Structure formats: C-alpha cells, structure tokens
Amino acid sequence: MDVISHGRVGWNAVTTSDPLAAANFGARVANRKERYDMAHESIQIVQALWGSWETDAWTLDVDGGKFADMDKIQPINLEGQYYASRGPLPIPPSDQGQPVIFQAGGGAEGLELAGRYASGVYANPYDIESAREHRQALRQSAARFGRNPDNIKMYAGFMFSIGSTEEEGLERRRQLMSFNPDEIPSRVSYLGSMVGLPLSVHTVDIDQPLATDMLKKAYANPMDPRSPRALELLKQGLSIRDVLAHGVINYHPVVAGTPIQVADFLEEWFLAGACDGFSVVPDIAYDGVADFVELVVPILQERGLFHREYEGKTLRENMGVPYQYGALKY
C-alpha cells in the first residue's frame, strides 16, 4: 500500500489487551511487560524487513530484463525471543522510504515505545493541561533516544456533533443515544461513579435534573479527569440525559455545537501547545466527516490554522517528519 500510494501510509503499532484479538492467532493475552517486550521486537524486525533493499536496488531495467539488483537485496536474519525472520521483504522502498509508525499506548511502556520508534502518537487527553503534559513527555522520550523532539507529533482525539446551533448539536447526540437504548443503563451507572452517586435508570428519571439532596452528596471522582465537567453540568440543572449528551463519559473531549464552536476548540488547544494536530472522530460517519470538511475546515483555513494545499506528496512530508528507511540509528 505504501509503494502504490507513493508514500501515504502509516502503521499504528499498538499492543492489545483484548483476549478476542489474541484468540485470532491462537494465543492468550500476555501481561503488560511481555506485550511491550514483544512490541519492541516486532517493530525492530518489521523495520529491518522494510530496509532490506538498498535504496538503489530497484533498477527497473526493462531493456536489460533486470527488475532489481539482487546483490543489493539481503536477508536480515533476525531472531528474538518472540519473533524471527530471515527476510528479505520482496517489496522495494516507497517514496517516503517506509510507512510512518504511529503509536497509541499509554503509561511508561507506551512512552518508551513512542519515543523510540513513533513519528505520530494518538492520545486521549481530556483537557489542555494534561494534553500539554503528555505531549512534553513524548518529546522528552524522543530526546532520550537521541531523536529530534520535533519529529514526534501528538494527535489529540476529539469528538464532535455539528449543528446550526448548540442545541441542534446536542439534539443530534440525544438522537444518537436513542439508537442504542441498551447502552443507556451502563452509561448512567458510569456517570454515577464519576460523581460518587449510585445512579441507575431504576432510581432516577434521566430526563430530569438530579434532586437537590443527591447533588449535595455528589463530588468529582479524583481518579477521573472528566468528573469535574460532569459535576459542573449536573449542578447547572441539566438532566442526566443532557449531561451524557455533552459527552462527559466519552474518552475524548466532545464538542456539540456550531462549526465555529468546533473550530474555536481546535484553535485553543493547538495554540496552547496541547497537541500537534487532532484525531478527528465524528459522531457518525454518514455525514459527520462531510460536515467537518465543508463547515469547519474553511473556518480553520481563514484563521491560518489549516493548509489550503498539501505541502508535500507523502505522509511524512505533510506531517513534517523526516524520510526514514529501515531502523533509526541511535
């Protein structure tokens, strides 16, 4: 894909804790340390395979009947604790050398993996302060491995529902919630855990504000950065359904409102140094992507925050990260 697209592909190298995913390969999920040990080994072997052709090995000599110089395509002969490969890969380098490596894991292990290999990182901070901290930690991790911190980009996830008014955006989210009624009980219960209350669809009317006596007992769970926002909305007198519609239990910040409100959110985070870009998550693919492109992007372009033309031809060029072919040399 990277070759035929002329260098527009990336690889999101992420460990899984999902037993169903492991079962696809007849395996069980390893513990966290082992998963990340496996990840390091896997990426190293994949990168060695990507670099198993010398960059000028692809001769394409039609008249001489020679596709490639086989002396410049060598096995990698790598064997680790978990993986092994003789190689070489039967694919030449692409216009960007090799696919861009992305990473999305958290914790100390995720930071190390990202700092060592990744050019792009998907992150899910919920506020600007934690986003800035995570971005800085990623840059520091890259520097520890002798890399230029500017060559690792953090993309903060955010979700949106666009309407001509804020109320229209919220109504869109209410309608989407109604399409999955079986999920509402668990959402209500989860909201309760965020504010220290035993909420359930059997004990409260989710279309009404919380009773005053319950609100007096509510508090923001210090273990969840989303909790203060949830408590704030409940204290404003919003119904439980409307609090959920604001996306307080989602794992990304949610903007429900006008295209200008969405653009304002993106501008604030970007100019605050909270991220290098965004992982755009529409509420529904049917029209969410089109609305973002047609309604929000022009606003960002007018503000000088988004390009009008692509600056390069490859994913690496457009991300602002350097050409890479094979493993980085530390």
Short mmCIF file of C-alpha atoms in Angstrom, two decimals:
data_model
loop_
_atom_site.label_atom_id
_atom_site.label_comp_id
_atom_site.label_asym_id
_atom_site.label_seq_id
_atom_site.Cartn_x
_atom_site.Cartn_y
_atom_site.Cartn_z
CA MET A 1 0.00 0.00 0.00
CA ASP A 2 2.81 2.40 0.82
CA VAL A 3 4.52 1.79 -2.51
CA ILE A 4 1.41 2.01 -4.70
CA SER A 5 0.16 5.11 -2.86
CA HIS A 6 3.58 6.77 -3.30
CA GLY A 7 4.22 7.05 0.40
CA ARG A 8 0.90 7.90 2.03
CA VAL A 9 0.58 5.04 4.54
CA GLY A 10 1.26 4.69 8.27
CA TRP A 11 1.31 1.76 10.70
CA ASN A 12 -0.34 2.14 14.10
CA ALA A 13 1.82 -0.23 16.15
CA VAL A 14 -0.26 -0.89 19.27
CA THR A 15 -0.27 -3.77 21.73
CA THR A 16 -3.67 -5.25 22.59
CA SER A 17 -5.21 -6.36 25.87
CA ASP A 18 -8.24 -7.81 24.09
CA PRO A 19 -8.44 -11.59 24.53
CA LEU A 20 -10.60 -11.87 21.39
CA ALA A 21 -7.87 -10.27 19.29
CA ALA A 22 -5.29 -12.68 20.69
CA ALA A 23 -7.62 -15.61 20.03
CA ASN A 24 -7.50 -14.80 16.31
CA PHE A 25 -3.90 -16.02 16.43
CA GLY A 26 -4.49 -18.96 18.74
CA ALA A 27 -2.86 -17.12 21.63
CA ARG A 28 -3.65 -15.65 25.01
CA VAL A 29 -3.06 -12.05 26.02
CA ALA A 30 0.34 -11.68 27.64
CA ASN A 31 0.95 -9.49 30.67
CA ARG A 32 1.74 -5.82 30.06
CA LYS A 33 5.53 -6.09 30.31
CA GLU A 34 5.65 -9.03 27.94
CA ARG A 35 3.30 -7.33 25.47
CA TYR A 36 5.62 -4.33 25.24
CA ASP A 37 8.71 -6.53 25.00
CA MET A 38 7.00 -8.22 22.08
CA ALA A 39 6.13 -4.83 20.57
CA HIS A 40 9.76 -3.66 20.62
CA GLU A 41 10.90 -6.87 18.97
CA SER A 42 8.11 -6.79 16.38
CA ILE A 43 8.81 -3.20 15.33
CA GLN A 44 12.55 -3.83 15.10
CA ILE A 45 12.07 -6.83 12.82
CA VAL A 46 9.46 -5.09 10.66
CA GLN A 47 11.74 -2.07 10.21
CA ALA A 48 14.66 -4.32 9.33
CA LEU A 49 12.49 -6.00 6.70
CA TRP A 50 11.39 -2.61 5.35
CA GLY A 51 15.07 -1.71 4.95
CA SER A 52 16.21 -5.00 3.44
CA TRP A 53 16.58 -3.43 -0.01
CA GLU A 54 19.32 -0.90 -0.58
CA THR A 55 17.67 2.29 -1.77
CA ASP A 56 19.04 1.92 -5.32
CA ALA A 57 18.34 -1.82 -5.63
CA TRP A 58 15.18 -1.24 -7.69
CA THR A 59 16.71 -0.91 -11.18
CA LEU A 60 13.64 -1.38 -13.42
CA ASP A 61 15.93 -2.10 -16.37
CA VAL A 62 13.36 -3.07 -18.98
CA ASP A 63 15.79 -3.36 -21.87
CA GLY A 64 18.19 -5.50 -19.86
CA GLY A 65 15.38 -7.56 -18.32
CA LYS A 66 16.53 -6.76 -14.80
CA PHE A 67 13.93 -5.70 -12.26
CA ALA A 68 16.33 -5.30 -9.34
CA ASP A 69 19.97 -5.75 -8.38
CA MET A 70 19.80 -8.87 -6.22
CA ASP A 71 23.20 -8.13 -4.67
CA LYS A 72 21.54 -5.15 -3.00
CA ILE A 73 18.66 -7.14 -1.50
CA GLN A 74 19.83 -9.04 1.53
CA PRO A 75 18.28 -11.25 4.25
CA ILE A 76 18.00 -9.71 7.70
CA ASN A 77 18.46 -12.96 9.67
CA LEU A 78 17.00 -11.66 12.90
CA GLU A 79 15.80 -13.91 15.70
CA GLY A 80 14.50 -12.71 19.03
CA GLN A 81 12.66 -14.20 21.95
CA TYR A 82 9.26 -13.87 20.29
CA TYR A 83 9.78 -13.34 16.56
CA ALA A 84 12.21 -14.30 13.84
CA SER A 85 12.61 -13.55 10.15
CA ARG A 86 15.14 -14.44 7.52
CA GLY A 87 13.90 -11.88 5.03
CA PRO A 88 14.33 -10.05 2.80
CA LEU A 89 10.99 -8.39 2.11
CA PRO A 90 10.00 -8.73 -1.56
CA ILE A 91 8.95 -5.07 -1.72
CA PRO A 92 11.10 -2.02 -2.56
CA PRO A 93 11.07 1.23 -0.55
CA SER A 94 8.30 3.75 -1.17
CA ASP A 95 8.57 7.46 -1.92
CA GLN A 96 8.80 8.12 1.84
CA GLY A 97 11.13 5.18 2.47
CA GLN A 98 8.77 3.22 4.67
CA PRO A 99 5.36 3.68 6.33
CA VAL A 100 5.16 6.20 9.16
CA ILE A 101 5.00 4.50 12.56
CA PHE A 102 2.22 5.62 14.89
CA GLN A 103 1.62 4.55 18.47
CA ALA A 104 -1.36 4.82 20.81
CA GLY A 105 -0.45 3.07 24.06
CA GLY A 106 -0.21 4.76 27.44
CA GLY A 107 1.89 4.51 30.56
CA ALA A 108 5.67 4.38 30.88
CA GLU A 109 5.88 1.49 28.42
CA GLY A 110 3.87 3.37 25.81
CA LEU A 111 6.03 6.48 26.24
CA GLU A 112 9.18 4.45 25.69
CA LEU A 113 7.78 2.72 22.62
CA ALA A 114 6.66 6.03 21.15
CA GLY A 115 9.89 7.84 21.98
CA ARG A 116 11.98 5.16 20.36
CA TYR A 117 10.03 4.45 17.16
CA ALA A 118 6.95 6.60 16.56
CA SER A 119 6.57 9.69 14.41
CA GLY A 120 2.90 10.07 15.31
CA VAL A 121 1.07 9.35 18.57
CA TYR A 122 -2.69 9.10 19.08
CA ALA A 123 -3.57 10.40 22.55
CA ASN A 124 -6.76 10.87 24.55
CA PRO A 125 -6.18 13.73 27.00
CA TYR A 126 -9.35 15.30 28.30
CA ASP A 127 -8.10 18.83 28.99
CA ILE A 128 -5.41 21.21 27.76
CA GLU A 129 -3.19 20.85 30.81
CA SER A 130 -2.95 17.06 30.66
CA ALA A 131 -2.53 17.25 26.88
CA ARG A 132 0.44 19.60 27.22
CA GLU A 133 1.99 17.33 29.84
CA HIS A 134 1.60 14.25 27.65
CA ARG A 135 2.99 15.99 24.59
CA GLN A 136 6.00 17.18 26.58
CA ALA A 137 6.57 13.68 27.96
CA LEU A 138 6.56 12.27 24.42
CA ARG A 139 9.07 14.87 23.26
CA GLN A 140 11.32 14.12 26.24
CA SER A 141 11.11 10.40 25.50
CA ALA A 142 12.19 11.01 21.89
CA ALA A 143 15.11 13.13 23.09
CA ARG A 144 16.26 10.33 25.42
CA PHE A 145 16.70 8.13 22.37
CA GLY A 146 18.72 10.76 20.55
CA ARG A 147 15.87 11.90 18.34
CA ASN A 148 14.76 15.41 17.48
CA PRO A 149 11.65 16.04 19.65
CA ASP A 150 10.06 17.91 16.73
CA ASN A 151 9.96 14.61 14.84
CA ILE A 152 7.29 13.10 17.10
CA LYS A 153 3.81 14.54 16.68
CA MET A 154 0.95 14.12 19.15
CA TYR A 155 -2.61 13.97 17.82
CA ALA A 156 -5.29 14.58 20.43
CA GLY A 157 -8.58 12.77 19.90
CA PHE A 158 -11.77 14.78 19.90
CA MET A 159 -15.38 14.02 19.02
CA PHE A 160 -17.98 16.37 17.66
CA SER A 161 -21.61 16.77 16.72
CA ILE A 162 -22.26 19.75 14.47
CA GLY A 163 -25.49 21.71 14.25
CA SER A 164 -26.56 25.19 13.17
CA THR A 165 -26.95 25.95 16.90
CA GLU A 166 -25.54 24.41 20.08
CA GLU A 167 -28.96 22.99 20.89
CA GLU A 168 -29.13 21.35 17.47
CA GLY A 169 -25.73 19.74 18.06
CA LEU A 170 -26.90 18.41 21.44
CA GLU A 171 -30.14 17.13 19.93
CA ARG A 172 -28.11 15.20 17.39
CA ARG A 173 -26.28 13.49 20.23
CA ARG A 174 -29.53 12.76 22.05
CA GLN A 175 -30.87 11.08 18.91
CA LEU A 176 -27.72 9.01 18.53
CA MET A 177 -28.06 7.87 22.15
CA SER A 178 -31.65 6.80 21.47
CA PHE A 179 -30.44 4.47 18.71
CA ASN A 180 -28.65 2.38 21.37
CA PRO A 181 -31.09 2.21 24.31
CA ASP A 182 -29.39 -0.89 25.71
CA GLU A 183 -26.28 1.19 26.46
CA ILE A 184 -28.09 3.84 28.48
CA PRO A 185 -28.22 1.92 31.81
CA SER A 186 -24.46 1.36 31.81
CA ARG A 187 -23.84 4.99 30.82
CA VAL A 188 -26.00 6.26 33.68
CA SER A 189 -24.23 3.97 36.14
CA TYR A 190 -20.83 5.09 34.88
CA LEU A 191 -21.82 8.73 35.28
CA GLY A 192 -22.77 7.92 38.88
CA SER A 193 -19.31 6.52 39.56
CA MET A 194 -17.79 9.75 38.24
CA VAL A 195 -19.71 11.89 40.75
CA GLY A 196 -19.88 9.47 43.68
CA LEU A 197 -23.57 8.61 43.40
CA PRO A 198 -25.34 5.23 42.92
CA LEU A 199 -27.22 6.31 39.78
CA SER A 200 -29.32 3.90 37.76
CA VAL A 201 -32.26 4.10 35.36
CA HIS A 202 -34.36 2.44 38.07
CA THR A 203 -33.69 5.03 40.78
CA VAL A 204 -33.65 8.34 38.87
CA ASP A 205 -35.51 9.90 35.95
CA ILE A 206 -32.77 10.56 33.41
CA ASP A 207 -34.87 13.26 31.72
CA GLN A 208 -34.93 15.36 34.89
CA PRO A 209 -32.21 17.19 36.84
CA LEU A 210 -30.83 15.42 39.89
CA ALA A 211 -32.66 16.12 43.14
CA THR A 212 -31.06 18.73 45.40
CA ASP A 213 -30.38 16.24 48.19
CA MET A 214 -28.47 13.99 45.79
CA LEU A 215 -26.46 16.88 44.38
CA LYS A 216 -25.33 17.80 47.89
CA LYS A 217 -23.68 14.38 48.16
CA ALA A 218 -22.07 14.49 44.74
CA TYR A 219 -18.32 15.03 44.27
CA ALA A 220 -15.86 14.78 41.39
CA ASN A 221 -14.01 11.48 41.36
CA PRO A 222 -10.33 12.49 41.70
CA MET A 223 -9.27 9.46 39.66
CA ASP A 224 -11.15 10.62 36.55
CA PRO A 225 -10.24 13.94 34.86
CA ARG A 226 -13.67 14.05 33.21
CA SER A 227 -15.51 14.14 36.54
CA PRO A 228 -15.34 17.90 37.27
CA ARG A 229 -17.06 18.67 33.98
CA ALA A 230 -19.77 16.09 34.69
CA LEU A 231 -20.40 17.54 38.14
CA GLU A 232 -20.44 21.08 36.77
CA LEU A 233 -23.17 20.23 34.25
CA LEU A 234 -25.26 18.39 36.85
CA LYS A 235 -25.06 21.41 39.17
CA GLN A 236 -26.24 23.63 36.32
CA GLY A 237 -29.51 21.74 36.45
CA LEU A 238 -29.16 19.71 33.25
CA SER A 239 -30.92 16.38 33.05
CA ILE A 240 -28.84 13.22 33.19
CA ARG A 241 -29.61 12.58 29.54
CA ASP A 242 -28.34 16.03 28.58
CA VAL A 243 -25.21 15.64 30.69
CA LEU A 244 -24.48 12.41 28.83
CA ALA A 245 -25.23 14.17 25.54
CA HIS A 246 -22.40 16.59 26.35
CA GLY A 247 -20.07 13.58 26.15
CA VAL A 248 -18.75 13.64 29.70
CA ILE A 249 -18.15 9.87 29.76
CA ASN A 250 -16.51 9.70 26.33
CA TYR A 251 -12.79 9.03 26.22
CA HIS A 252 -12.20 12.14 24.10
CA PRO A 253 -13.43 15.68 24.64
CA VAL A 254 -16.77 16.26 22.91
CA VAL A 255 -17.83 19.45 21.17
CA ALA A 256 -21.55 19.60 20.42
CA GLY A 257 -22.38 22.87 18.71
CA THR A 258 -21.81 25.09 15.73
CA PRO A 259 -18.90 24.86 13.27
CA ILE A 260 -17.43 27.98 14.90
CA GLN A 261 -17.54 26.34 18.34
CA VAL A 262 -15.75 23.28 16.97
CA ALA A 263 -13.13 25.49 15.27
CA ASP A 264 -12.69 27.51 18.48
CA PHE A 265 -11.96 24.32 20.44
CA LEU A 266 -9.35 23.16 17.92
CA GLU A 267 -7.71 26.59 17.78
CA GLU A 268 -7.50 26.89 21.56
CA TRP A 269 -5.82 23.51 22.00
CA PHE A 270 -3.43 23.94 19.09
CA LEU A 271 -2.27 27.45 20.02
CA ALA A 272 -1.86 26.37 23.65
CA GLY A 273 0.70 23.75 22.59
CA ALA A 274 -1.59 20.93 23.72
CA CYS A 275 -1.08 18.93 20.53
CA ASP A 276 0.43 18.97 17.05
CA GLY A 277 -2.86 18.03 15.43
CA PHE A 278 -6.04 16.08 16.04
CA SER A 279 -7.50 12.64 15.61
CA VAL A 280 -10.93 13.56 14.25
CA VAL A 281 -13.77 11.33 15.49
CA PRO A 282 -17.17 12.21 14.01
CA ASP A 283 -20.28 11.16 15.88
CA ILE A 284 -21.38 9.20 12.83
CA ALA A 285 -19.57 8.67 9.54
CA TYR A 286 -22.71 9.11 7.39
CA ASP A 287 -22.47 12.91 7.36
CA GLY A 288 -20.09 13.78 10.19
CA VAL A 289 -16.93 13.75 8.08
CA ALA A 290 -18.53 15.79 5.30
CA ASP A 291 -19.84 18.38 7.77
CA PHE A 292 -16.39 18.75 9.31
CA VAL A 293 -14.68 19.17 5.94
CA GLU A 294 -17.28 21.51 4.49
CA LEU A 295 -18.13 23.59 7.58
CA VAL A 296 -15.19 23.55 9.99
CA VAL A 297 -12.12 23.31 7.74
CA PRO A 298 -12.89 26.56 5.86
CA ILE A 299 -13.02 28.41 9.20
CA LEU A 300 -9.63 26.99 10.17
CA GLN A 301 -8.25 27.97 6.76
CA GLU A 302 -9.50 31.54 7.16
CA ARG A 303 -7.73 31.70 10.54
CA GLY A 304 -4.48 30.47 9.01
CA LEU A 305 -4.55 27.25 11.02
CA PHE A 306 -5.07 24.74 8.21
CA HIS A 307 -3.42 24.47 4.81
CA ARG A 308 -5.27 25.17 1.59
CA GLU A 309 -2.97 22.90 -0.42
CA TYR A 310 -0.91 19.90 0.62
CA GLU A 311 2.67 20.93 1.32
CA GLY A 312 4.18 17.64 0.15
CA LYS A 313 3.37 14.44 -1.67
CA THR A 314 3.98 11.91 1.10
CA LEU A 315 2.50 11.39 4.56
CA ARG A 316 5.90 12.16 6.10
CA GLU A 317 6.20 15.45 4.24
CA ASN A 318 2.72 16.54 5.27
CA MET A 319 3.37 15.56 8.89
CA GLY A 320 6.69 17.39 8.91
CA VAL A 321 8.75 14.33 9.85
CA PRO A 322 11.89 13.21 8.00
CA TYR A 323 12.37 10.50 5.44
CA GLN A 324 13.14 7.15 7.05
CA TYR A 325 14.19 3.84 5.58
CA GLY A 326 14.92 0.98 7.96
CA ALA A 327 15.62 1.28 11.68
CA LEU A 328 16.66 4.61 13.15
CA LYS A 329 20.34 4.84 14.08
CA TYR A 330 20.80 5.99 17.67
#
